Amino acid sequence: MALNRQDVLTQAVATLDRYGFADLSMRRLAASLGVQPGALYWHFANKQTLLLAVAEVILDPVLRSDASAADRSDPAGEGPAPSGPSTGEDPAATWRAAVGGWAQTLRSALLAHRDGAEVVASVLALRPRSLDPACPCVAALRAAGMGETEARAAAAALVHYTVGHAVDAQTHAQAVALGVREVHRDGATDDEAAAAQRFGFGLEVFLDGLARRLP
């Protein structure tokens, strides 16, 4: 059966999950598919193009939530749906829920794949036009009255916070798996529940700060 682009991408994600980012090479990927490395370049021009596609798979829950939000706010293509007093919604609660939910979805998506945060960080560092996980956050802040420039800067800061937190969590997990001795500061625990709690606290600090900058 002829190899297609989806076959390569599916195997790339499986290789990432099994071996990690450092071992996601074109040679290993080709061997797992039973082809020569050159065969992969019919489907992906280079490794960076492949990593972009892998990052899109990792971020799919975030991108799908963005599309769903757009459909709900503009079901007939007639512009954003109204919110606020006329609809009985609390505007402050609406944007906080949207931004907070987006950040939690982003974190979960990154942690769902081995070294997922590192892969996404490496791709986003190149500022690809086709991949912007910050879009749902920007849209929520714009709908709440924040200016375009400020909303994009705030969303970028939250992406950096979320990706950085996930990189730290996955790096720590990898160290533990390799048998590195754990040293906890002040008796702190470093399990997933504790990490999630710290992330949630930091996220609330961000949201409180953004609330002060909204009209």
XYZ file of C-alpha atoms in Angstrom:
215
model
C 0.000 0.000 0.000
C 1.333 3.417 -0.971
C 2.489 5.671 1.840
C 0.507 8.896 2.257
C 0.977 12.081 4.258
C -1.407 11.029 7.030
C 0.457 7.735 7.468
C 3.697 9.638 8.023
C 2.097 12.113 10.415
C 0.349 9.417 12.456
C 3.595 7.474 12.803
C 5.491 10.658 13.718
C 3.108 11.333 16.615
C 3.357 7.692 17.720
C 7.160 7.905 17.587
C 7.103 11.084 19.664
C 4.875 9.468 22.273
C 7.071 6.375 22.471
C 10.603 7.792 22.227
C 10.353 11.532 22.907
C 11.289 14.650 20.957
C 15.050 14.036 20.972
C 14.596 10.710 19.174
C 12.034 11.877 16.635
C 14.373 11.715 13.642
C 13.546 11.282 9.979
C 15.732 8.149 9.922
C 13.905 6.523 12.846
C 10.538 7.518 11.392
C 11.411 6.065 7.997
C 12.603 2.808 9.575
C 9.359 2.452 11.529
C 7.418 2.876 8.287
C 9.635 0.431 6.387
C 10.817 2.997 3.840
C 13.977 4.926 3.012
C 14.294 8.413 4.586
C 14.021 10.006 1.155
C 10.461 8.693 0.805
C 9.319 10.985 3.628
C 10.284 14.102 1.701
C 7.564 13.447 -0.859
C 5.127 14.327 1.918
C 7.083 16.793 4.086
C 9.699 19.100 2.587
C 11.884 18.991 5.707
C 11.796 18.065 9.379
C 10.536 21.500 10.422
C 7.503 21.081 8.166
C 6.851 17.712 9.795
C 7.180 19.209 13.287
C 4.676 21.911 12.350
C 2.187 19.205 11.392
C 2.894 17.314 14.638
C 2.346 20.528 16.619
C -0.997 20.984 14.855
C -2.021 17.501 16.016
C -0.952 18.279 19.581
C -2.846 21.576 19.558
C -5.939 20.182 17.840
C -8.115 20.413 21.007
C -7.249 24.116 21.285
C -7.825 24.807 17.598
C -11.131 22.901 17.621
C -12.322 24.873 20.646
C -11.510 28.064 18.733
C -13.624 26.917 15.771
C -16.486 25.911 18.063
C -16.425 29.288 19.791
C -16.527 31.036 16.428
C -19.530 28.970 15.369
C -21.379 29.772 18.601
C -20.666 33.493 18.409
C -21.416 33.827 14.690
C -23.649 30.916 13.592
C -24.966 32.722 10.532
C -21.885 34.755 9.651
C -23.465 37.942 10.955
C -20.847 38.996 13.514
C -20.316 38.311 17.221
C -23.322 37.351 19.277
C -24.342 39.920 21.898
C -23.462 39.421 25.556
C -23.925 41.345 28.748
C -27.031 42.767 30.406
C -29.286 42.136 27.412
C -28.524 38.411 27.503
C -28.315 38.023 31.254
C -24.610 37.163 31.053
C -21.957 38.719 33.278
C -19.311 40.072 30.831
C -16.525 39.673 33.422
C -17.461 36.067 34.113
C -17.735 35.376 30.380
C -14.234 36.477 29.417
C -12.624 34.937 32.522
C -14.272 31.593 31.805
C -13.242 31.751 28.149
C -9.610 32.681 28.799
C -9.266 30.344 31.775
C -10.811 27.441 29.880
C -8.580 28.097 26.881
C -5.433 28.069 29.036
C -6.454 24.836 30.759
C -7.239 23.220 27.391
C -3.846 24.319 26.068
C -2.052 22.867 29.086
C -3.932 19.559 28.818
C -3.157 19.316 25.097
C 0.559 19.858 25.684
C 0.713 17.290 28.476
C -1.232 14.686 26.480
C 1.860 13.868 24.379
C 5.369 13.048 25.524
C 7.499 16.208 25.161
C 4.470 17.880 23.599
C 5.317 21.240 25.147
C 8.883 21.136 23.841
C 7.699 20.311 20.326
C 5.160 23.132 20.344
C 7.666 25.599 21.822
C 10.187 24.808 19.074
C 7.547 25.334 16.384
C 6.026 28.514 17.838
C 9.506 30.048 18.162
C 9.523 30.287 14.346
C 6.227 32.245 14.403
C 4.375 30.115 11.820
C 1.482 31.960 10.196
C -0.611 28.818 9.987
C -0.523 27.985 13.703
C -1.552 30.393 16.457
C -2.987 28.802 19.611
C -3.461 32.278 21.114
C -6.373 33.151 18.803
C -9.181 32.065 21.203
C -7.634 34.112 24.010
C -7.245 37.174 21.802
C -10.862 36.882 20.664
C -12.159 36.634 24.245
C -10.173 39.667 25.382
C -11.193 41.704 22.328
C -14.842 40.843 22.997
C -14.347 42.091 26.564
C -13.174 45.469 25.265
C -9.385 45.177 25.223
C -7.501 46.729 22.316
C -5.968 44.557 19.604
C -2.331 45.188 20.532
C -2.926 44.682 24.250
C -5.007 41.536 23.684
C -2.308 39.958 21.537
C 0.405 40.812 24.067
C -1.668 39.389 26.921
C -2.425 36.203 24.980
C 1.251 35.773 24.099
C 2.191 36.106 27.782
C -0.351 33.438 28.704
C 0.922 31.118 25.963
C 4.460 31.545 27.300
C 3.293 30.866 30.855
C 1.322 27.771 29.875
C 3.942 26.283 27.552
C 6.715 27.024 30.047
C 4.779 25.377 32.853
C 4.184 22.293 30.704
C 7.853 22.102 29.648
C 8.871 22.187 33.314
C 6.378 19.458 34.225
C 7.453 17.175 31.388
C 11.167 17.747 32.001
C 10.684 16.874 35.670
C 8.729 13.737 34.769
C 11.483 12.678 32.376
C 14.136 13.187 35.064
C 12.154 11.088 37.526
C 11.724 8.347 34.909
C 15.510 8.302 34.442
C 16.004 7.805 38.162
C 17.294 11.260 39.002
C 17.113 11.833 42.756
C 14.253 14.144 43.667
C 14.953 17.101 45.921
C 11.871 19.073 46.945
C 12.206 22.578 48.292
C 10.584 23.147 51.685
C 8.904 19.756 51.619
C 6.872 20.656 48.512
C 5.380 17.867 46.437
C 5.746 17.652 42.680
C 2.970 15.310 41.594
C 0.490 16.203 38.855
C -2.165 17.390 41.296
C 0.271 19.820 42.929
C 1.502 21.030 39.540
C -2.065 21.586 38.340
C -2.855 23.531 41.497
C 0.174 25.786 41.034
C -0.741 26.345 37.404
C -4.300 27.252 38.358
C -3.098 29.732 40.970
C -0.763 31.421 38.501
C -3.547 31.558 35.929
C -5.846 33.300 38.415
C -3.113 35.868 39.085
C -2.942 36.540 35.340
C -6.715 36.874 35.088
C -6.858 39.252 38.056
C -4.238 41.430 36.397
C -6.072 41.429 33.065
C -9.313 42.397 34.801
C -7.669 45.607 35.991
C -6.800 46.557 32.417
C -10.234 45.988 30.916
C -12.693 48.873 30.537
